[in-house]
Coordinates of C-alpha atoms in Angstrom, one line a residue:
Chain A
M7 CA -95.1 -56.2 -24.5
R8 CA -91.3 -56.0 -24.6
W9 CA -91.5 -52.4 -25.7
L10 CA -93.6 -51.6 -22.8
F11 CA -91.1 -53.2 -20.5
C12 CA -88.3 -51.1 -22.0
L13 CA -90.3 -48.0 -21.5
Q14 CA -90.8 -48.9 -17.8
A15 CA -87.1 -49.6 -17.4
V16 CA -86.3 -46.1 -18.7
Q17 CA -88.7 -44.7 -16.1
L18 CA -86.7 -46.4 -13.4
F19 CA -83.8 -44.0 -14.0
P20 CA -83.9 -40.6 -12.4
E21 CA -86.1 -38.3 -14.4
N22 CA -83.4 -36.2 -15.9
I23 CA -81.5 -39.1 -17.4
S24 CA -84.5 -40.3 -19.4
H25 CA -85.0 -36.7 -20.4
D26 CA -81.3 -36.4 -21.4
L27 CA -81.5 -39.6 -23.4
W28 CA -84.3 -38.2 -25.6
L29 CA -82.1 -35.2 -26.4
L30 CA -79.4 -37.6 -27.5
W31 CA -81.6 -39.5 -30.0
P32 CA -79.7 -38.7 -33.2
E33 CA -76.5 -40.2 -31.8
I34 CA -78.4 -43.2 -30.4
A35 CA -80.0 -43.8 -33.8
V36 CA -76.7 -43.6 -35.6
A37 CA -75.1 -45.9 -33.1
A38 CA -77.9 -48.4 -33.5
L39 CA -77.5 -48.2 -37.3
T40 CA -73.8 -48.9 -37.0
V41 CA -74.5 -52.0 -34.9
V42 CA -77.2 -53.2 -37.4
L43 CA -74.7 -52.8 -40.3
L44 CA -72.1 -54.7 -38.3
M45 CA -74.6 -57.5 -37.8
I46 CA -75.4 -57.6 -41.5
Q47 CA -71.8 -58.0 -42.3
T48 CA -71.3 -60.9 -40.0
A49 CA -74.7 -62.6 -40.3
L50 CA -75.4 -62.5 -44.0
D51 CA -73.4 -64.4 -46.7
K52 CA -71.9 -62.7 -49.7
H53 CA -75.0 -62.8 -51.8
H54 CA -77.2 -60.9 -49.4
R55 CA -74.8 -58.2 -48.5
Q56 CA -76.5 -55.6 -50.7
W57 CA -79.0 -55.4 -47.8
S58 CA -76.5 -53.2 -46.1
L59 CA -77.1 -50.5 -48.7
W60 CA -80.8 -50.5 -48.0
A61 CA -80.2 -50.5 -44.3
V62 CA -77.8 -47.5 -44.4
G63 CA -79.9 -45.6 -46.9
V64 CA -83.2 -46.0 -45.2
G65 CA -81.6 -45.5 -41.7
L66 CA -79.8 -42.3 -42.6
S67 CA -82.7 -40.9 -44.6
G68 CA -85.0 -41.6 -41.7
I69 CA -82.7 -39.8 -39.3
L70 CA -82.4 -36.9 -41.6
A71 CA -86.1 -36.7 -42.0
A72 CA -86.7 -36.9 -38.3
L73 CA -84.0 -34.2 -37.7
A74 CA -85.7 -31.9 -40.3
A75 CA -89.1 -32.5 -38.7
Q76 CA -87.9 -31.9 -35.2
P77 CA -88.4 -28.5 -33.6
T78 CA -85.1 -26.7 -33.1
G79 CA -85.6 -26.5 -29.3
E80 CA -83.9 -24.3 -26.9
T81 CA -80.3 -24.2 -25.8
Q82 CA -79.5 -26.5 -22.9
V83 CA -76.6 -28.4 -21.5
F84 CA -77.2 -31.9 -20.3
F85 CA -75.6 -35.2 -19.1
S86 CA -73.8 -33.4 -16.3
E87 CA -72.7 -30.5 -18.6
M88 CA -71.1 -32.9 -21.1
I89 CA -73.4 -32.3 -24.1
L90 CA -75.2 -29.3 -25.6
A91 CA -78.5 -29.1 -27.4
S92 CA -79.2 -25.9 -29.3
P93 CA -80.5 -24.7 -32.7
L94 CA -77.0 -24.3 -33.9
V95 CA -76.1 -27.9 -33.0
W96 CA -79.3 -29.0 -34.8
Q97 CA -78.1 -27.2 -38.0
F98 CA -74.7 -28.9 -37.8
H99 CA -76.4 -32.3 -37.4
L100 CA -78.5 -31.7 -40.5
L101 CA -75.3 -30.8 -42.4
L102 CA -73.4 -33.9 -41.1
V103 CA -76.1 -36.4 -41.8
S104 CA -76.7 -35.0 -45.3
G105 CA -73.0 -35.1 -46.0
T106 CA -72.8 -38.8 -45.1
L107 CA -75.9 -39.6 -47.1
L108 CA -74.3 -37.8 -50.1
T109 CA -71.1 -39.8 -49.7
I110 CA -73.0 -43.0 -49.8
L111 CA -75.0 -41.8 -52.9
L112 CA -71.8 -40.7 -54.6
G113 CA -70.3 -44.1 -54.1
Q114 CA -73.5 -45.7 -55.5
I115 CA -74.1 -43.5 -58.5
F116 CA -70.5 -43.2 -59.6
P117 CA -69.1 -46.6 -58.4
P118 CA -65.3 -46.5 -58.0
K119 CA -63.5 -49.5 -59.5
P120 CA -62.1 -51.6 -56.7
F121 CA -65.2 -51.4 -54.6
G122 CA -67.1 -54.6 -54.7
D123 CA -70.3 -55.4 -52.9
D124 CA -68.2 -57.6 -50.7
S125 CA -66.6 -54.8 -48.6
K126 CA -69.6 -52.6 -48.6
P127 CA -71.0 -53.4 -45.2
E128 CA -67.6 -52.6 -43.6
Y129 CA -67.5 -49.4 -45.5
Y130 CA -70.9 -48.3 -44.4
T131 CA -70.2 -49.3 -40.8
L132 CA -67.1 -47.2 -40.6
L133 CA -68.8 -44.3 -42.3
C134 CA -71.7 -44.4 -39.8
G135 CA -69.1 -44.7 -37.0
A136 CA -67.4 -41.6 -38.2
L137 CA -70.8 -39.8 -38.4
L138 CA -71.5 -40.8 -34.8
G139 CA -68.2 -39.2 -33.7
L140 CA -68.9 -36.1 -35.6
L141 CA -72.5 -35.7 -34.2
L142 CA -71.0 -35.9 -30.7
M143 CA -68.1 -33.6 -31.6
V144 CA -70.3 -30.7 -32.6
R145 CA -72.1 -30.7 -29.2
A146 CA -69.3 -31.7 -26.8
Q147 CA -69.1 -29.3 -23.9
N148 CA -66.4 -31.2 -22.1
L149 CA -62.8 -31.9 -23.2
L150 CA -63.1 -35.6 -22.4
M151 CA -66.2 -35.8 -24.6
L152 CA -64.6 -33.8 -27.3
F153 CA -61.5 -36.0 -27.3
M154 CA -63.5 -39.2 -27.4
A155 CA -65.7 -37.9 -30.2
L156 CA -62.6 -36.9 -32.2
E157 CA -61.0 -40.3 -31.7
T158 CA -64.2 -42.0 -32.8
V159 CA -64.0 -40.0 -36.1
S160 CA -60.3 -40.6 -36.4
I161 CA -60.3 -44.4 -35.9
C162 CA -63.1 -44.8 -38.4
S163 CA -61.4 -42.5 -40.9
Y164 CA -58.1 -44.4 -40.8
G165 CA -60.0 -47.5 -41.8
L166 CA -62.0 -45.7 -44.5
V167 CA -58.9 -44.9 -46.5
F168 CA -58.2 -48.6 -47.1
F169 CA -61.3 -49.4 -49.3
A170 CA -59.2 -49.0 -52.4
S171 CA -56.2 -51.1 -53.3
G172 CA -52.7 -50.3 -54.5
K173 CA -49.5 -48.7 -53.2
K174 CA -50.9 -45.2 -53.2
T175 CA -53.7 -46.2 -50.9
T176 CA -51.3 -47.9 -48.5
E177 CA -49.0 -44.9 -48.4
A178 CA -51.9 -42.5 -47.9
G179 CA -53.2 -44.7 -45.1
V180 CA -50.0 -44.9 -43.2
K181 CA -49.3 -41.2 -43.5
Y182 CA -52.9 -40.5 -42.3
I183 CA -52.7 -42.7 -39.2
L184 CA -49.3 -41.7 -38.0
F185 CA -50.0 -38.0 -38.5
G186 CA -53.4 -38.4 -36.9
I187 CA -52.1 -40.0 -33.8
F188 CA -49.4 -37.4 -33.6
S189 CA -51.9 -34.5 -33.7
S190 CA -54.2 -36.2 -31.2
A191 CA -51.3 -36.8 -28.8
L192 CA -50.5 -33.0 -29.0
M193 CA -54.1 -32.3 -28.3
L194 CA -54.2 -34.7 -25.4
Y195 CA -51.1 -33.0 -23.9
G196 CA -52.8 -29.7 -24.2
I197 CA -55.9 -31.1 -22.5
S198 CA -53.7 -32.4 -19.6
L199 CA -52.1 -29.0 -19.2
W200 CA -55.6 -27.4 -19.2
W201 CA -56.7 -29.9 -16.5
N202 CA -53.6 -29.0 -14.4
A203 CA -54.2 -25.3 -14.8
T204 CA -57.9 -25.1 -14.2
G205 CA -58.8 -28.4 -12.4
N206 CA -61.8 -28.6 -14.7
L207 CA -62.5 -30.2 -18.1
S208 CA -65.8 -28.5 -18.7
L209 CA -66.1 -26.0 -21.5
A210 CA -69.5 -24.9 -20.4
Q211 CA -68.5 -23.3 -17.1
V212 CA -65.8 -20.7 -16.4
S213 CA -63.2 -21.8 -14.0
S214 CA -60.1 -20.2 -12.5
N215 CA -57.1 -20.1 -14.8
L216 CA -53.6 -20.3 -13.4
L217 CA -51.8 -19.8 -16.7
P218 CA -49.9 -16.8 -17.9
V219 CA -50.9 -15.5 -21.4
W220 CA -48.2 -17.3 -23.3
G221 CA -49.1 -20.5 -21.5
A222 CA -52.8 -20.1 -22.3
R223 CA -51.8 -19.6 -25.9
L224 CA -49.7 -22.7 -25.9
V225 CA -52.5 -24.8 -24.4
F226 CA -55.0 -23.3 -26.9
L227 CA -52.7 -24.2 -29.8
L228 CA -52.1 -27.7 -28.5
I229 CA -55.8 -28.4 -28.0
L230 CA -56.5 -26.9 -31.4
S231 CA -54.0 -29.2 -33.2
G232 CA -56.3 -32.2 -33.1
L233 CA -59.1 -30.1 -34.6
L234 CA -56.8 -28.5 -37.2
F235 CA -55.8 -32.0 -38.3
K236 CA -59.5 -32.7 -39.1
T237 CA -59.9 -29.3 -40.7
S238 CA -56.7 -29.9 -42.8
A239 CA -55.4 -26.5 -41.8
V240 CA -51.7 -25.5 -41.7
P241 CA -49.6 -26.9 -40.0
F242 CA -51.6 -30.1 -40.0
H243 CA -52.5 -30.2 -43.6
I244 CA -49.7 -32.4 -44.9
W245 CA -51.8 -35.6 -45.1
T246 CA -54.5 -34.0 -47.2
P247 CA -53.1 -34.3 -50.8
D248 CA -51.8 -37.9 -50.3
V249 CA -55.0 -39.1 -48.6
L250 CA -57.3 -37.4 -51.2
E251 CA -55.2 -38.9 -54.0
G252 CA -55.0 -42.4 -52.5
A253 CA -58.4 -42.9 -50.9
P254 CA -61.4 -44.2 -52.8
L255 CA -63.2 -41.2 -54.4
P256 CA -66.3 -41.0 -52.2
V257 CA -64.2 -41.2 -49.1
A258 CA -62.0 -38.4 -50.5
A259 CA -65.1 -36.3 -51.0
F260 CA -66.2 -37.1 -47.4
F261 CA -62.9 -36.2 -45.9
S262 CA -62.7 -32.9 -47.8
V263 CA -65.9 -31.6 -46.3
V264 CA -67.7 -33.5 -43.5
P265 CA -65.0 -33.8 -40.8
K266 CA -64.2 -30.1 -41.3
A267 CA -67.8 -29.2 -40.3
G268 CA -67.4 -31.2 -37.1
A269 CA -64.0 -29.8 -36.2
L270 CA -65.0 -26.2 -36.9
A271 CA -68.0 -26.6 -34.6
A272 CA -65.6 -27.8 -31.9
V273 CA -63.3 -24.8 -32.6
M274 CA -66.2 -22.5 -32.0
T275 CA -67.1 -24.2 -28.8
L276 CA -63.5 -23.9 -27.7
L277 CA -63.5 -20.2 -28.4
T278 CA -66.5 -19.6 -26.1
P279 CA -64.7 -20.3 -22.7
A280 CA -61.5 -19.1 -24.3
A281 CA -63.3 -15.8 -24.6
S282 CA -63.7 -15.6 -20.8
Q283 CA -60.6 -17.4 -19.6
L284 CA -57.9 -17.2 -22.2
Q285 CA -58.2 -13.6 -23.5
V286 CA -60.3 -13.6 -26.6
L287 CA -58.2 -11.3 -28.7
S288 CA -55.0 -13.2 -28.4
M289 CA -56.7 -16.5 -29.2
L290 CA -58.5 -15.0 -32.2
S291 CA -55.2 -13.7 -33.5
V292 CA -53.6 -17.1 -33.2
L293 CA -56.5 -18.5 -35.2
A294 CA -56.3 -15.7 -37.7
I295 CA -52.6 -16.3 -38.3
L296 CA -53.3 -20.0 -38.9
A297 CA -56.1 -19.1 -41.3
V298 CA -53.8 -16.8 -43.3
L299 CA -51.1 -19.5 -43.5
T300 CA -53.7 -22.0 -44.6
L301 CA -55.0 -19.7 -47.3
I302 CA -51.6 -18.9 -48.7
I303 CA -50.1 -22.4 -48.6
G304 CA -53.3 -24.0 -50.0
T305 CA -53.7 -21.5 -52.9
L306 CA -50.0 -21.4 -53.9
A307 CA -49.5 -25.1 -53.8
A308 CA -52.7 -25.7 -55.9
I309 CA -51.3 -23.6 -58.8
R310 CA -48.7 -26.2 -59.9
Q311 CA -50.8 -29.3 -59.6
T312 CA -51.4 -31.5 -62.6
N313 CA -53.4 -34.2 -60.8
M314 CA -57.0 -33.3 -60.3
R315 CA -57.3 -35.1 -57.0
R316 CA -54.3 -33.2 -55.6
L317 CA -55.6 -30.0 -57.0
M318 CA -58.9 -30.5 -55.1
A319 CA -56.9 -31.4 -52.0
Y320 CA -55.0 -28.1 -52.0
S321 CA -58.3 -26.5 -52.8
A322 CA -59.7 -28.2 -49.7
I323 CA -56.8 -26.7 -47.7
A324 CA -57.5 -23.2 -49.1
Q325 CA -61.2 -23.6 -48.4
A326 CA -60.3 -24.7 -44.8
G327 CA -58.6 -21.3 -44.6
F328 CA -61.9 -19.6 -45.5
I329 CA -63.9 -21.8 -43.1
L330 CA -61.4 -20.9 -40.3
T331 CA -62.0 -17.2 -41.3
A332 CA -65.7 -17.7 -40.5
A333 CA -64.6 -19.1 -37.1
V334 CA -62.4 -16.0 -36.5
A335 CA -65.3 -13.8 -37.3
Q336 CA -67.3 -15.8 -34.8
A337 CA -70.2 -15.9 -37.1
P338 CA -71.8 -19.4 -36.7
T339 CA -74.7 -18.9 -39.2
T340 CA -72.3 -17.7 -41.9
L341 CA -70.1 -20.8 -41.1
I342 CA -73.1 -23.1 -41.6
Y343 CA -74.1 -21.5 -44.8
Y344 CA -70.6 -21.6 -46.2
L345 CA -70.4 -25.3 -45.2
W346 CA -73.7 -26.1 -47.0
V347 CA -72.5 -24.4 -50.2
Y348 CA -69.1 -26.0 -50.0
L349 CA -70.7 -29.4 -49.4
A350 CA -72.8 -29.1 -52.6
L351 CA -69.9 -27.7 -54.7
N352 CA -67.5 -30.3 -53.6
F353 CA -69.8 -33.3 -54.2
L354 CA -70.7 -31.9 -57.6
A355 CA -67.0 -31.6 -58.5
F356 CA -66.2 -35.0 -57.1
G357 CA -69.1 -36.5 -59.1
V358 CA -67.6 -35.1 -62.3
M359 CA -64.2 -36.3 -61.3
A360 CA -65.5 -39.8 -60.6
W361 CA -67.1 -40.0 -64.0
V362 CA -64.0 -38.8 -65.8
E363 CA -61.7 -41.1 -63.7
S364 CA -63.8 -44.2 -64.6
E365 CA -64.0 -43.2 -68.3
R366 CA -60.4 -42.2 -68.9
Q367 CA -58.7 -44.3 -66.1
S368 CA -56.6 -41.3 -65.1
Q369 CA -56.6 -38.7 -62.4
E370 CA -54.7 -36.1 -64.4
I371 CA -56.2 -32.8 -65.4
G372 CA -55.4 -33.7 -69.0
A373 CA -57.9 -36.5 -68.8
F374 CA -60.7 -33.9 -68.8
A375 CA -59.8 -33.0 -72.5
G376 CA -62.9 -32.6 -74.6
V377 CA -65.3 -33.9 -72.0
G378 CA -67.4 -30.7 -72.0
K379 CA -67.9 -30.8 -75.8
A380 CA -68.8 -34.5 -75.8
T381 CA -71.2 -34.4 -72.9
P382 CA -72.3 -30.8 -72.1
T383 CA -74.1 -31.8 -68.9
V384 CA -70.8 -32.8 -67.3
G385 CA -69.0 -29.7 -68.7
V386 CA -71.6 -27.3 -67.4
A387 CA -71.7 -29.1 -64.0
M388 CA -67.9 -28.8 -63.6
L389 CA -68.1 -25.1 -64.7
V390 CA -70.8 -24.4 -62.0
A391 CA -68.7 -26.3 -59.4
M392 CA -65.5 -24.4 -60.2
A393 CA -67.2 -21.0 -60.4
G394 CA -68.8 -21.7 -57.1
L395 CA -65.5 -22.7 -55.5
I396 CA -63.9 -19.4 -56.7
G397 CA -67.0 -17.5 -55.5
L398 CA -68.4 -16.1 -58.8
P399 CA -71.8 -14.4 -58.8
P400 CA -74.4 -16.8 -60.4
T401 CA -73.6 -19.5 -57.8
A402 CA -74.1 -19.6 -54.1
G403 CA -70.3 -19.6 -53.6
F404 CA -70.5 -15.8 -54.2
A405 CA -73.0 -15.3 -51.4
A406 CA -71.0 -17.5 -49.1
K407 CA -67.8 -15.6 -49.6
L408 CA -69.6 -12.2 -49.4
L409 CA -71.3 -13.1 -46.1
M410 CA -68.0 -14.4 -44.7
F411 CA -66.0 -11.3 -45.7
S412 CA -68.6 -9.0 -44.3
A413 CA -68.7 -11.0 -41.0
L414 CA -64.9 -10.6 -40.9
W415 CA -65.2 -6.9 -41.5
Q416 CA -67.6 -6.5 -38.7
Q417 CA -65.4 -8.4 -36.4
W418 CA -62.5 -6.2 -37.3
Q419 CA -64.5 -3.1 -36.6
Q420 CA -65.2 -4.5 -33.1
L421 CA -61.7 -5.7 -32.3
Q422 CA -59.4 -3.5 -34.4
S423 CA -56.8 -6.2 -34.7
T424 CA -54.2 -6.0 -37.5
W425 CA -54.3 -9.7 -37.9
L426 CA -57.9 -9.6 -39.0
I427 CA -57.1 -7.0 -41.8
L428 CA -54.2 -9.3 -42.9
L429 CA -56.7 -12.2 -43.0
F430 CA -59.1 -10.1 -45.0
V431 CA -56.5 -9.1 -47.6
S432 CA -55.1 -12.6 -48.0
G433 CA -58.6 -14.0 -48.3
L434 CA -59.2 -11.6 -51.2
A435 CA -55.8 -12.4 -52.8
A436 CA -56.5 -16.2 -52.5
T437 CA -59.8 -15.8 -54.2
V438 CA -58.3 -13.9 -57.1
I439 CA -55.4 -16.4 -57.5
S440 CA -57.8 -19.4 -57.3
V441 CA -59.4 -18.3 -60.6
Y442 CA -56.3 -19.7 -62.3
F443 CA -56.2 -23.2 -61.0
Y444 CA -60.0 -23.8 -60.6
F445 CA -60.5 -23.1 -64.3
K446 CA -57.8 -25.5 -65.4
A447 CA -60.2 -28.4 -65.7
P448 CA -63.1 -26.5 -67.4
Y449 CA -60.5 -25.2 -69.9
Q450 CA -59.5 -28.7 -70.8
M451 CA -63.1 -29.7 -71.1
F452 CA -64.1 -27.0 -73.5
F453 CA -61.0 -26.0 -75.4
R454 CA -59.2 -29.3 -75.9
E455 CA -60.1 -32.2 -78.2
G456 CA -60.8 -35.7 -76.9
Q457 CA -62.7 -38.7 -78.2
L458 CA -66.3 -39.2 -77.4
L459 CA -67.2 -40.8 -74.1
R460 CA -70.0 -43.1 -72.9
Q461 CA -73.3 -41.6 -72.1
L462 CA -74.3 -40.7 -68.6
T463 CA -76.8 -42.9 -66.8
I464 CA -80.0 -41.3 -65.7
L465 CA -78.9 -41.2 -62.0
Q466 CA -75.6 -39.6 -62.9
R467 CA -77.4 -37.0 -65.0
L468 CA -79.8 -36.4 -62.1
W469 CA -77.0 -36.1 -59.6
L470 CA -75.2 -33.4 -61.7
I471 CA -78.3 -31.4 -62.5
A472 CA -79.7 -31.6 -59.0
L473 CA -76.5 -30.4 -57.3
S474 CA -76.0 -27.6 -59.9
I475 CA -79.5 -26.4 -59.3
A476 CA -79.0 -26.6 -55.6
I477 CA -75.9 -24.4 -55.9
I478 CA -77.8 -21.7 -57.8
A479 CA -80.8 -22.1 -55.5
L480 CA -78.7 -21.7 -52.3
L481 CA -77.9 -18.2 -53.6
V482 CA -81.5 -17.2 -53.3
L483 CA -81.9 -19.0 -50.0
N484 CA -79.0 -17.4 -48.3
N485 CA -81.1 -15.7 -45.6
F486 CA -82.7 -19.0 -44.6
H487 CA -81.1 -18.9 -41.2
Chain B
M27 CA -37.7 -29.8 -2.1
W28 CA -36.7 -33.3 -2.7
Q29 CA -38.3 -34.8 0.4
T30 CA -41.8 -35.1 -0.9
L31 CA -43.2 -35.4 -4.4
T32 CA -45.1 -32.3 -5.5
P33 CA -47.1 -31.9 -8.7
L34 CA -44.1 -30.0 -10.1
H35 CA -42.1 -33.2 -10.2
Y36 CA -44.8 -34.9 -12.2
W37 CA -45.0 -32.0 -14.6
I38 CA -41.3 -32.1 -15.2
L39 CA -41.4 -35.9 -15.7
S40 CA -44.3 -35.7 -18.1
A41 CA -42.8 -32.8 -20.1
L42 CA -39.6 -34.8 -20.4
I43 CA -41.4 -37.9 -21.6
F44 CA -43.4 -35.9 -24.0
C45 CA -40.3 -34.3 -25.5
I46 CA -38.6 -37.6 -25.8
G47 CA -41.6 -39.1 -27.5
M48 CA -41.8 -36.2 -29.9
A49 CA -38.1 -36.5 -30.8
V50 CA -38.5 -40.2 -31.4
T51 CA -41.6 -39.7 -33.5
I52 CA -39.9 -37.1 -35.7
T53 CA -36.5 -38.7 -36.1
K54 CA -37.4 -42.4 -36.4
R55 CA -37.8 -43.7 -40.0
N56 CA -39.3 -47.0 -39.0
I57 CA -43.1 -47.2 -38.6
I58 CA -42.8 -49.3 -35.4
G59 CA -40.3 -46.8 -34.0
V60 CA -42.6 -43.9 -34.7
L61 CA -45.5 -45.7 -33.0
M62 CA -43.3 -46.2 -29.9
G63 CA -42.7 -42.4 -29.9
L64 CA -46.4 -41.7 -30.2
E65 CA -47.2 -44.0 -27.4
L66 CA -44.7 -42.1 -25.2
M67 CA -46.4 -38.8 -26.1
L68 CA -49.8 -40.2 -25.1
N69 CA -48.5 -41.5 -21.8
A70 CA -46.9 -38.2 -20.9
A71 CA -50.4 -36.7 -21.0
N72 CA -51.6 -39.6 -18.8
I73 CA -49.0 -38.7 -16.1
N74 CA -50.1 -35.1 -16.2
L75 CA -53.8 -36.1 -15.9
V76 CA -53.2 -38.3 -12.8
A77 CA -50.6 -36.0 -11.1
V78 CA -52.9 -33.5 -9.5
W79 CA -55.8 -35.6 -8.4
N80 CA -55.6 -34.8 -4.7
N81 CA -55.6 -31.0 -5.0
E82 CA -58.4 -29.0 -3.6
S83 CA -61.1 -30.1 -6.0
Q84 CA -60.9 -33.8 -5.3
A85 CA -62.2 -34.4 -8.9
V86 CA -61.6 -37.8 -10.4
E87 CA -62.1 -36.7 -14.1
G88 CA -58.4 -36.9 -14.6
Q89 CA -58.1 -40.6 -13.7
I90 CA -61.2 -41.5 -15.7
F91 CA -59.7 -39.6 -18.7
T92 CA -56.6 -41.7 -18.3
L93 CA -58.6 -45.0 -18.5
F94 CA -60.2 -43.7 -21.7
I95 CA -56.8 -42.8 -23.2
I96 CA -55.4 -46.3 -22.4
A97 CA -58.3 -47.8 -24.3
I98 CA -58.0 -45.4 -27.2
A99 CA -54.2 -45.9 -27.4
A100 CA -54.7 -49.7 -27.6
A101 CA -57.2 -49.3 -30.4
E102 CA -55.0 -46.9 -32.3
S103 CA -51.9 -49.0 -32.1
A104 CA -53.9 -52.1 -33.1
L105 CA -55.0 -50.3 -36.2
A106 CA -51.6 -48.8 -36.9
L107 CA -49.9 -52.2 -36.6
A108 CA -52.4 -53.7 -39.0
I109 CA -51.5 -50.9 -41.4
A110 CA -47.8 -51.4 -40.9
Y111 CA -48.3 -55.0 -41.9
Q112 CA -50.1 -53.9 -45.1
V113 CA -47.2 -51.6 -45.8
Y114 CA -44.8 -54.4 -45.4
R115 CA -46.8 -56.6 -47.8
R116 CA -47.0 -53.9 -50.5
F117 CA -43.6 -52.3 -50.2
G118 CA -41.5 -55.1 -48.6
T119 CA -40.2 -52.6 -46.0
V120 CA -41.5 -50.6 -43.0
S121 CA -39.1 -47.7 -43.5
L122 CA -41.0 -44.4 -44.1
D123 CA -38.3 -43.1 -46.4
K124 CA -38.9 -45.9 -48.9
I125 CA -42.7 -45.5 -49.0
S126 CA -43.3 -42.8 -51.6
A127 CA -45.5 -43.6 -54.6
M128 CA -46.9 -40.1 -54.7
K129 CA -45.3 -36.7 -55.3
G130 CA -46.4 -33.0 -55.3

């Protein structure tokens, strides 16, 4: 009876609002899940808190299944041009929900040490809050909506760092939040300038622009800064190594991929009106320069790392350069494919790292010594992950890089900008150099001696094998879009 | 020029406050000081957003945006102060120079 009443209440609204609400169902479902998790945390005592795992697992799997079963639908802008629904948005949603689910599984299958059942409900709540922000971020068509979504992600992320203990975590957390507020303040100032210049916050409709070219570039860069922070691109990459080293491992895996997907979708949205208002070529060259710098700095800094977490952090920066390249090429399908592959690769690598970290109590690359000989599954999984991150043929990483470079080439033929060629060349150079540092850990695993380790549990073995197969299989499925 | 307030005056004021905030953020070594600078930067944007409300469009999005920003800034500083407290408990100081457990 109560359900019927609710349905009638929905009917009381003007028709388009109830229609719009249906289009917003993934966000509503995730918000409801967040509230449920918050309730579990306050209502249940310590002994029943494992219910939160069931709630978040069932909830997110349900949302993922419903998303996968949903027809992609047509492109439309709703809620007074605030929010977009399109096949592309649907693909991003699938990616984001899967990424969050993988994060939860990673934390469950490879449990990090200071991570008791006590704090789990809070952890899941913040993770779902971040997911909610990301889901909104990929479909925001208005700068207010975009900023609110970004802040939802940020505020939840600041909390997520603190689920480990120790000085490193605290340092990582304080750097993350100060740097995060700084970049969102820059973004906000950019938005306020945009508002003054155009009298309009919408990204969906073209409005008059009173800015000269250099002013438009400045506004674009300022608005971009908040998104670059989430992408961990130069010059907003400084937090990445510290946070990825200090945060709990599943959270580090989450930060290295999932917020990037949301931010890149927002960058693509930003480029659409920029194409009409802010001279597409000059904006793309700004983005191309940033991508070049990100690639160079990420790759060169990764070379001299001895800590595996920091190596993966600089790898995440270099990969952010590649992902930005896909945005420069304005190839959304390639971007999605690259992100799927990168998600699988990174979660495979972080699984191996989690296992080695808990076995050897060290984050150093030296801790990987002999692991590949003692437990071949782990060794092969790491080899697959690293080969994929470089972009070597038997893995999907190869297809992802190939698609991205060819998209960039096409874009160059269209625009004939020197910056795009520079980006192309530095992308190739970064790929070649990355062979050296990505193979550091597999080298230790197979060519160094180390004492025998504990056996993998069945779930851990399943995780490694499933993701390795997924990485090979994605190569075949590369034309699924 | 000085008889009435035009949007230009607001823009100059907000740019000034933004620059002061940025300078404070970059130069201060104390977490609380950095937060004060960040707050100035956020509020510079607020001034810009409310400055042009009565231009031809009559749109109120700017003011609404400002309300949102005030709420967000409060949430962020609450979190940042909690973190600053954590830092003080672990390191015995809130100076950013002395917080360095990691290198590379």
